[in-house]
PDB file of C-alpha atoms in Angstrom:
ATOM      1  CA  UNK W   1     147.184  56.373 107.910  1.00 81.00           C
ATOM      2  CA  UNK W   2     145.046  59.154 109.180  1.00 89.00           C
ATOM      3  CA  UNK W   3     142.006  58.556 110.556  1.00 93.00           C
ATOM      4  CA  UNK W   4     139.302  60.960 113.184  1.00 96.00           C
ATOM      5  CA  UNK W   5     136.767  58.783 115.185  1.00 97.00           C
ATOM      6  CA  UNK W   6     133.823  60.505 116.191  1.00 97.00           C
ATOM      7  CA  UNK W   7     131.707  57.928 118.514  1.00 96.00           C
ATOM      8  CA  UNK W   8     128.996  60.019 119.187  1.00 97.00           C
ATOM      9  CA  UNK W   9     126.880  59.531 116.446  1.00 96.00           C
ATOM     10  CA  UNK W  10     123.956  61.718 118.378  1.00 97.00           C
ATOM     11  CA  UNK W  11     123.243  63.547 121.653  1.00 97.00           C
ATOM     12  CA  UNK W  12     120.837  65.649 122.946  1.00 97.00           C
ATOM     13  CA  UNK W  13     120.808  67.946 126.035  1.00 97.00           C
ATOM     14  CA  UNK W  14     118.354  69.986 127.802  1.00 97.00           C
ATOM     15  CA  UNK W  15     119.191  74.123 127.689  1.00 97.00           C
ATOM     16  CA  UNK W  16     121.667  75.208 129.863  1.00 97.00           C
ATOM     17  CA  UNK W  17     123.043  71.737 130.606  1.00 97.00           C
ATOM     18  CA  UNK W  18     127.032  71.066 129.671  1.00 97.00           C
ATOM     19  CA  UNK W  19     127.981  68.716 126.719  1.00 97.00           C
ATOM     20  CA  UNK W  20     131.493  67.468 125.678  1.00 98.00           C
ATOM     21  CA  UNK W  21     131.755  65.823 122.063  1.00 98.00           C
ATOM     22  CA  UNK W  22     134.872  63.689 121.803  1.00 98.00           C
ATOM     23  CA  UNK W  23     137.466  63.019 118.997  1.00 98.00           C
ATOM     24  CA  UNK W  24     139.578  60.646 118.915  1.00 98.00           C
ATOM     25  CA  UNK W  25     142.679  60.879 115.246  1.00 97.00           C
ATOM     26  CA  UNK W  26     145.498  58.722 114.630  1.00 95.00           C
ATOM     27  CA  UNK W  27     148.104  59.709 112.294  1.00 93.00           C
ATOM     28  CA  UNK W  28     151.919  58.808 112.356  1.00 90.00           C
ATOM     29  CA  UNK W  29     152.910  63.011 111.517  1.00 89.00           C
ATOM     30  CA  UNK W  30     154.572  64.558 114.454  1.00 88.00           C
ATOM     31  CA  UNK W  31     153.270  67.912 112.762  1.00 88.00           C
ATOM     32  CA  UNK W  32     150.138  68.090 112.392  1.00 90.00           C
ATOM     33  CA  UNK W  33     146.374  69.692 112.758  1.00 91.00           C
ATOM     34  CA  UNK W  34     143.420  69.342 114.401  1.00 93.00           C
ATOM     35  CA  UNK W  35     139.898  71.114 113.708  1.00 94.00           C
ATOM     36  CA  UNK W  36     136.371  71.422 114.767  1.00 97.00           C
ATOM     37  CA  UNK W  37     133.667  72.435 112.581  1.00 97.00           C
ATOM     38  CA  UNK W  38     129.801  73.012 113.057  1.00 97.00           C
ATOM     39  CA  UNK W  39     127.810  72.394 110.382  1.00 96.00           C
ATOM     40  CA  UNK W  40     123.913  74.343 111.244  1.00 94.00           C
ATOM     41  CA  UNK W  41     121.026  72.914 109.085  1.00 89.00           C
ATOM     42  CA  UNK W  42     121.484  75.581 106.884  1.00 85.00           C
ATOM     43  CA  UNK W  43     123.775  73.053 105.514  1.00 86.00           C
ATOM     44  CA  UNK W  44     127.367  75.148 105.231  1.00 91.00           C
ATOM     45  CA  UNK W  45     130.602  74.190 107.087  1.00 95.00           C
ATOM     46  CA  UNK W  46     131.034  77.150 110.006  1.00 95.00           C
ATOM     47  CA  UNK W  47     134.784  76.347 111.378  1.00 94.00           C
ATOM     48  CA  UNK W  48     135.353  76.719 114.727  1.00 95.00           C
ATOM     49  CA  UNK W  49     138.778  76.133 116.352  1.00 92.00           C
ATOM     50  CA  UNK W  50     142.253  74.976 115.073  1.00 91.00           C
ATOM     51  CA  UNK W  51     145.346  73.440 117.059  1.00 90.00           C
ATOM     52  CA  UNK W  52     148.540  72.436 116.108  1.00 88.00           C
ATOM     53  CA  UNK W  53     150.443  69.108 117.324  1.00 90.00           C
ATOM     54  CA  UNK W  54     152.839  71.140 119.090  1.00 88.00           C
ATOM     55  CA  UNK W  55     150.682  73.665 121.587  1.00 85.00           C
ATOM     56  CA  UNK W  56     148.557  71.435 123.943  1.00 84.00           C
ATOM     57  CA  UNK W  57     147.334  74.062 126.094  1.00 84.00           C
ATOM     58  CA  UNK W  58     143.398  73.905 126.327  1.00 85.00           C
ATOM     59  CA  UNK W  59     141.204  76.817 125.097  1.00 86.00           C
ATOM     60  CA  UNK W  60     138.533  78.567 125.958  1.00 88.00           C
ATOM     61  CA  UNK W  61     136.220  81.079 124.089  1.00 89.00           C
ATOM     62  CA  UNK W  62     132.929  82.208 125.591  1.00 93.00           C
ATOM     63  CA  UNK W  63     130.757  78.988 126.063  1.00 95.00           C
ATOM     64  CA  UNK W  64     133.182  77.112 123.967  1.00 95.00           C
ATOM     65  CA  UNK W  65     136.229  75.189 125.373  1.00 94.00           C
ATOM     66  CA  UNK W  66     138.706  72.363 123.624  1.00 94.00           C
ATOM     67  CA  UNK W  67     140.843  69.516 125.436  1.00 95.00           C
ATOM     68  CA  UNK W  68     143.637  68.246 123.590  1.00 95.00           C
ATOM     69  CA  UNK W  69     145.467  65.644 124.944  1.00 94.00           C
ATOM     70  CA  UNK W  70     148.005  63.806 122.723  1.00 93.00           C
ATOM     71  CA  UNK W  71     149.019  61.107 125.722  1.00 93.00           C
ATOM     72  CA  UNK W  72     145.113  60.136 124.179  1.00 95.00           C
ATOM     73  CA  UNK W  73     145.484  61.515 120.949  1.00 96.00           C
ATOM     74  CA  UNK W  74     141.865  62.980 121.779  1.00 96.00           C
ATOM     75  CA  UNK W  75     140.490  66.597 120.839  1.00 96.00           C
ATOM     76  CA  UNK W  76     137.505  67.065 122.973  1.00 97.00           C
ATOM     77  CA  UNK W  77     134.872  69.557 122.641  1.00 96.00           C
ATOM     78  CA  UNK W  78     132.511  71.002 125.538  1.00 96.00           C
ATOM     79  CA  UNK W  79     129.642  73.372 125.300  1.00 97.00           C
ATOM     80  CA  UNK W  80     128.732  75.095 128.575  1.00 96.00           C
ATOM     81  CA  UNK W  81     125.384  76.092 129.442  1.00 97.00           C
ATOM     82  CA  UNK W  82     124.102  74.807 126.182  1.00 97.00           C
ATOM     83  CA  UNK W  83     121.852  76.831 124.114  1.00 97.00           C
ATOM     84  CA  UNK W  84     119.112  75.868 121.583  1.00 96.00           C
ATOM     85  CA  UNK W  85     121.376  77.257 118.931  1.00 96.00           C
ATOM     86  CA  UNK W  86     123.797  75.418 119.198  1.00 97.00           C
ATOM     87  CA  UNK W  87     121.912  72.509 117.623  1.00 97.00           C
ATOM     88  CA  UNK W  88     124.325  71.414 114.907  1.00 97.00           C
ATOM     89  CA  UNK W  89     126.414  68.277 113.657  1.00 97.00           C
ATOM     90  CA  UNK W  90     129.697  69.144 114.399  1.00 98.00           C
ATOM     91  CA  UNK W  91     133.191  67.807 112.947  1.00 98.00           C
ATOM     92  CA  UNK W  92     136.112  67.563 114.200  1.00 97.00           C
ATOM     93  CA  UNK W  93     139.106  66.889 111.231  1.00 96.00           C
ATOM     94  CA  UNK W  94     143.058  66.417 111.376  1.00 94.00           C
ATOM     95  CA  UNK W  95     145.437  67.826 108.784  1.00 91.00           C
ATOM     96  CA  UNK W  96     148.711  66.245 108.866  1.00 83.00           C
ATOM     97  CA  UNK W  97     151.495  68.191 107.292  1.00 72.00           C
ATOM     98  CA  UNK W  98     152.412  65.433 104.455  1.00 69.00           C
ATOM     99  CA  UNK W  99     149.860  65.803 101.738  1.00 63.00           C
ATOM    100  CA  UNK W 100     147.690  68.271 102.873  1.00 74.00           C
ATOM    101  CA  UNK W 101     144.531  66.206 102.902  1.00 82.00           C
ATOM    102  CA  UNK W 102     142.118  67.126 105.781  1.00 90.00           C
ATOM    103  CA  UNK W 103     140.432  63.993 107.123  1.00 93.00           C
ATOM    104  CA  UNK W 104     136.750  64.427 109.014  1.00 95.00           C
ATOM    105  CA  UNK W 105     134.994  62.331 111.504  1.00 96.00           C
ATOM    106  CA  UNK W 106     131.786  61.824 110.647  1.00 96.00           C
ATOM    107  CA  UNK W 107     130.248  63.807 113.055  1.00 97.00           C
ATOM    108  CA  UNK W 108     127.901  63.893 116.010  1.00 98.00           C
ATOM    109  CA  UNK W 109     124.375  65.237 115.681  1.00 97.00           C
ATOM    110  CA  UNK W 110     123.659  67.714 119.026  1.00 98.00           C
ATOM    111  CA  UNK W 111     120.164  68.322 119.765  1.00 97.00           C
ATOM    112  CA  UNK W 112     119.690  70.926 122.759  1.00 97.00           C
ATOM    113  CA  UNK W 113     116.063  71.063 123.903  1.00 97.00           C
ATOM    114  CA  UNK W 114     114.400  73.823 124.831  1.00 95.00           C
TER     115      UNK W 114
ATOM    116  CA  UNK R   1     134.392  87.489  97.064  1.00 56.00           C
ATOM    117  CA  UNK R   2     133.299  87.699 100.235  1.00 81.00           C
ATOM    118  CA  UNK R   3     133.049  83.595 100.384  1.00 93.00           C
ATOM    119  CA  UNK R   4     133.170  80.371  98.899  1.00 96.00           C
ATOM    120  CA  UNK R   5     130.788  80.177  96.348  1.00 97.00           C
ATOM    121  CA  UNK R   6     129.073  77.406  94.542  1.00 97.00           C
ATOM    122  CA  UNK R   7     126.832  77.211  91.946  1.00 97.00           C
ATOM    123  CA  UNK R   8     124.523  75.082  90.986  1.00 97.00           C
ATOM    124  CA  UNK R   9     123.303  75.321  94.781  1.00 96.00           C
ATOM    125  CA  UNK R  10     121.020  71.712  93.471  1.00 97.00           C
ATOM    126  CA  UNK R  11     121.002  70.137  90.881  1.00 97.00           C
ATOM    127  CA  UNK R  12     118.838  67.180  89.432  1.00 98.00           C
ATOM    128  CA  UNK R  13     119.853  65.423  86.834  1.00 97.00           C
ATOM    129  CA  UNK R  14     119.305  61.649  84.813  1.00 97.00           C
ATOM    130  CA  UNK R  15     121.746  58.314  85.435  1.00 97.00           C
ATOM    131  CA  UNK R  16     124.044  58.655  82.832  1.00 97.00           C
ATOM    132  CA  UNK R  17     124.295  62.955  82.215  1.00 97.00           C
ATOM    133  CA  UNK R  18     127.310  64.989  82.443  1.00 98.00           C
ATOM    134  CA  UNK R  19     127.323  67.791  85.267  1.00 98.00           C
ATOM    135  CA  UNK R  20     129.505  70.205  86.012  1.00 98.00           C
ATOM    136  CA  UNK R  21     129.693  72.128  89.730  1.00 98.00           C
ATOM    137  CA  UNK R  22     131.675  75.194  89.738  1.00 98.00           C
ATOM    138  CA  UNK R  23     133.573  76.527  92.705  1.00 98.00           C
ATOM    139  CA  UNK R  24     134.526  80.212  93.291  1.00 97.00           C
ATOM    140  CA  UNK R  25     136.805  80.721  95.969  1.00 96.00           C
ATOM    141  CA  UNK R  26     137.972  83.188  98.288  1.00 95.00           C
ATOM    142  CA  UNK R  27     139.691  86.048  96.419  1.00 93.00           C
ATOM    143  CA  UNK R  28     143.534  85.214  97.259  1.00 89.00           C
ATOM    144  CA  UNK R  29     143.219  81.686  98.613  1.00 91.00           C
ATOM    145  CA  UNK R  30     145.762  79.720  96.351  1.00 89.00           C
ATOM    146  CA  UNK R  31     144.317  76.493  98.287  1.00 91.00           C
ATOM    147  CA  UNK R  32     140.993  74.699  96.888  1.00 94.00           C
ATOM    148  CA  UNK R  33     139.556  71.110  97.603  1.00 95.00           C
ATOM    149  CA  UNK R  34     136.536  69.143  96.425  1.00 97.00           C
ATOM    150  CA  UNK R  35     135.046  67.021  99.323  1.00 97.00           C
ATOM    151  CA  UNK R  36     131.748  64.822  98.765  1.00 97.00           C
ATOM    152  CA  UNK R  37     129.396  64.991 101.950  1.00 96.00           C
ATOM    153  CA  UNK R  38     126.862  61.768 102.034  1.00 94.00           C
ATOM    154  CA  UNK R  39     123.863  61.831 103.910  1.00 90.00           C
ATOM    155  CA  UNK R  40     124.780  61.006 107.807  1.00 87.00           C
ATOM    156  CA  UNK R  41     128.638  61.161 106.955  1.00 91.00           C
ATOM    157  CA  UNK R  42     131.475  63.535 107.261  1.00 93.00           C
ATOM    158  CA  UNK R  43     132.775  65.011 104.115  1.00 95.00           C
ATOM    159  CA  UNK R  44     135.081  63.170 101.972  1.00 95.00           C
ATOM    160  CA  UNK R  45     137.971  64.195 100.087  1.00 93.00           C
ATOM    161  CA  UNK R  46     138.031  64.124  96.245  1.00 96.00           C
ATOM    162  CA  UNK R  47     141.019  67.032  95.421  1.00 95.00           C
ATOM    163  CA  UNK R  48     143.169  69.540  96.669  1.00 92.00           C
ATOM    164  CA  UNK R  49     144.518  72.301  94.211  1.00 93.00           C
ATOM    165  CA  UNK R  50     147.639  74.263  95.106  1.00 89.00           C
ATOM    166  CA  UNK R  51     147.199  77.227  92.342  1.00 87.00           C
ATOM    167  CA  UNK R  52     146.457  76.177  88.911  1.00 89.00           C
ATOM    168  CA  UNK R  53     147.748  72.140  89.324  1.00 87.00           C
ATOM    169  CA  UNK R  54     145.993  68.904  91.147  1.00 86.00           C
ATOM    170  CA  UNK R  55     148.425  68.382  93.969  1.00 85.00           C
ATOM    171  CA  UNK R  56     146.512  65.604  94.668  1.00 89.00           C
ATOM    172  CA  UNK R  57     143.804  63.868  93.101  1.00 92.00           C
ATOM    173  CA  UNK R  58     143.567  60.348  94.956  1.00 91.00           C
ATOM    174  CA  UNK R  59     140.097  60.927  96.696  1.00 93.00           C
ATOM    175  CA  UNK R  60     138.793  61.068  92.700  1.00 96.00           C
ATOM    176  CA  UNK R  61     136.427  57.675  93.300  1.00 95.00           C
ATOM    177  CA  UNK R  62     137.248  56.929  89.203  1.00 94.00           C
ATOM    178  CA  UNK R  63     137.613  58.222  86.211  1.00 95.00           C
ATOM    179  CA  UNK R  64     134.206  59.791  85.303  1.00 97.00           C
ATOM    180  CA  UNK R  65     135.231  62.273  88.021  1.00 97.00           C
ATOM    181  CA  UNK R  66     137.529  65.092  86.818  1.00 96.00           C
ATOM    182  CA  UNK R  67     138.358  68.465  88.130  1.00 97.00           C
ATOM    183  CA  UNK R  68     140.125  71.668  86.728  1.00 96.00           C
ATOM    184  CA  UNK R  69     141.298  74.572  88.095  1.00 95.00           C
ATOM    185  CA  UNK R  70     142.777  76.629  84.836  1.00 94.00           C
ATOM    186  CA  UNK R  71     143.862  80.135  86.322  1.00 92.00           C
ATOM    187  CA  UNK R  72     144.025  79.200  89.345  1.00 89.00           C
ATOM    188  CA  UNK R  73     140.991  80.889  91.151  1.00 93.00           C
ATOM    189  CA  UNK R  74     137.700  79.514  90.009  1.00 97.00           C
ATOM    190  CA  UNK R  75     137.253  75.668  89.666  1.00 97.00           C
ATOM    191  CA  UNK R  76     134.699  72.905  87.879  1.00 98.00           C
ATOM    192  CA  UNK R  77     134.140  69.575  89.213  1.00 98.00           C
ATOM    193  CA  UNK R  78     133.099  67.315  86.179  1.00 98.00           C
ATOM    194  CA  UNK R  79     131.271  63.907  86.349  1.00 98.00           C
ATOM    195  CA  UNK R  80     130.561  62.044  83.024  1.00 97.00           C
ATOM    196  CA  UNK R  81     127.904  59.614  83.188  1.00 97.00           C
ATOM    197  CA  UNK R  82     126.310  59.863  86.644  1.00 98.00           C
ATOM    198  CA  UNK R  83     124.934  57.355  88.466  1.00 97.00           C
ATOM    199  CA  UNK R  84     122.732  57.363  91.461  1.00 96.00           C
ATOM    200  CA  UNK R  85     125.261  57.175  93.763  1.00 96.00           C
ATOM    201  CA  UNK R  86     126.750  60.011  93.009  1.00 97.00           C
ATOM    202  CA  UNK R  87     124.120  61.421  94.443  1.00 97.00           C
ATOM    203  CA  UNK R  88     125.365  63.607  97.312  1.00 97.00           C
ATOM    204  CA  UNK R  89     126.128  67.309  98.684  1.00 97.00           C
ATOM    205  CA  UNK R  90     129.543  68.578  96.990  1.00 98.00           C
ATOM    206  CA  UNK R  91     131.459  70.767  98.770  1.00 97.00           C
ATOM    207  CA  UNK R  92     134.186  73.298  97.970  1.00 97.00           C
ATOM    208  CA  UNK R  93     136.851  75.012 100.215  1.00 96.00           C
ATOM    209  CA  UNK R  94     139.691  77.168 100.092  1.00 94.00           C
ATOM    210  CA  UNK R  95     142.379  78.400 102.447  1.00 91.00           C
ATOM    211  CA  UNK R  96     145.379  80.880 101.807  1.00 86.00           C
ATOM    212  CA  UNK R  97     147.302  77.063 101.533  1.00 77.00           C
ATOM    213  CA  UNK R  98     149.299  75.448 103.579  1.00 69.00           C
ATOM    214  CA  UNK R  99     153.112  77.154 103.478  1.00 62.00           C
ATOM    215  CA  UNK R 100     151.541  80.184 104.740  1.00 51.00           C
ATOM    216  CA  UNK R 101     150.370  78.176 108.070  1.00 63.00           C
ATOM    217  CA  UNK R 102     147.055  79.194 107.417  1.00 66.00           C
ATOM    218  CA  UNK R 103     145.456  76.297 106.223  1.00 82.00           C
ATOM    219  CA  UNK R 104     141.646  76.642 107.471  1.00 89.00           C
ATOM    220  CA  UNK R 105     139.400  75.682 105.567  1.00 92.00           C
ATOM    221  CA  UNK R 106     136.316  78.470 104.496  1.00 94.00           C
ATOM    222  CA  UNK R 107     133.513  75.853 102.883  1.00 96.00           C
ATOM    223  CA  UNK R 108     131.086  77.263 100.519  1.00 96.00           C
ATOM    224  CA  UNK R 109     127.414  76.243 100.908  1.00 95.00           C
ATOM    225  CA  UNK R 110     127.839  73.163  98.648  1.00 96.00           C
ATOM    226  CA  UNK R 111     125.895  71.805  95.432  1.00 97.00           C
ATOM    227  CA  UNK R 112     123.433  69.383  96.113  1.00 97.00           C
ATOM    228  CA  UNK R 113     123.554  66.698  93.234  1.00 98.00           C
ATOM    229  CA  UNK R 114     120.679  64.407  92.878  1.00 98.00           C
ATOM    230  CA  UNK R 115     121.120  61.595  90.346  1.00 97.00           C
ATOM    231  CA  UNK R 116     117.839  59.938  89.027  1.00 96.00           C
TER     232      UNK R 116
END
């Protein structure tokens, strides 16, 4: 079975402070996908990032960084310096390479305060 | 086109109507699902197409809900007989599919179904 776990249901920061969202996925594939979306109140899906099961090296892109750890089989997403924009629910999801369905968490609400 | 669209962007409609939600992908992208979004939750999966054929159609909750995707681009998601909770945000994505390894997802801005 697949499955994402998003614990954080809500958080909220002050500007400029550092937040980390986790995710947590089982699934049985050894090949497999993991995603993060943010989803803006303007309602649509905005994706983020994408890794694959078999490159575990971290990334980082401007503000933006991911942990993925499979000894965890956690996905981790941190937000330096917050910004009031970046107010959003965000998603993380897992793809595994049998069937093709992509499973979501079901999100955590960030609220960065001015 | 440029994105995923979807039209009716809302949609209000009476327990026991007929709606259709059409989906118009990304110009290329042989890939399109149906997910359900509920208010507070993530978005669920109803189908994946792979060109013109269901290639899986097990997040379908039952039988009033049926989707078609006849030349392969633009799709309709069909429910007979709403009922109220049906009631959610239905979303549509597309990707250039899986073989290619490029399998994100572009999400159109959804159709907002309200059942009465």
């Amino acid at each position: 079975a697949q499955k994402v776990t998003q614990a954080q249901t809500e958080i909220s920061v002050v500007e400029k402070e550092d937040v980390t969202l986790d995710c947590v996925y089982e699934t049985r594939d050894t090949t497999y996908y993991l995603f993060w979306y943010k989803q803006p109140p303007s309602g649509e899906l905005v994706f983020l990032i994408r890794r694959n099961s078999f490159d575990e090296q971290n990334e980082i892109s401007g503000r933006y960084s991911w942990n993925f750890q499979k000894s965890t089989s956690s996905f981790n997403f941190t937000i330096t310096a917050s910004q009031v924009v970046d107010s959003a629910v965000y998603f993380c999801a897992l793809a595994a390479n049998t069937g093709n369905q992509f499973y979501f968490g079901t999100g955590t609400s960030l609220t960065v305060i001015p | 086109g440029a994105g995923v669209s979807q039209t009716p962007s809302n949609k209000v409609t009476e327990k026991g109507k007929y709606v259709e939600l059409r989906c118009d992908p990304i110009s290329g992208h042989t890939a399109l699902y149906w997910y359900r979004q509920s208010l507070g939750q993530g978005p669920e999966f109803l189908i994946y197409f792979q060109g013109t054929g269901a290639a899986d159609d097990s997040g379908l909750p039952n039988d009033r809900f049926f989707a078609v995707r006849p030349e392969g681009s633009v799709s309709t998601l069909k429910i007979q007989r709403t009922e109220r909770g049906d009631s959610a945000v239905y979303l549509c994505a597309s990707s250039l599919g899986w073989r290619s390894g490029a399998n994100v997802l572009t999400f159109g801005a959804g159709s907002r179904l309200t059942v009465l």
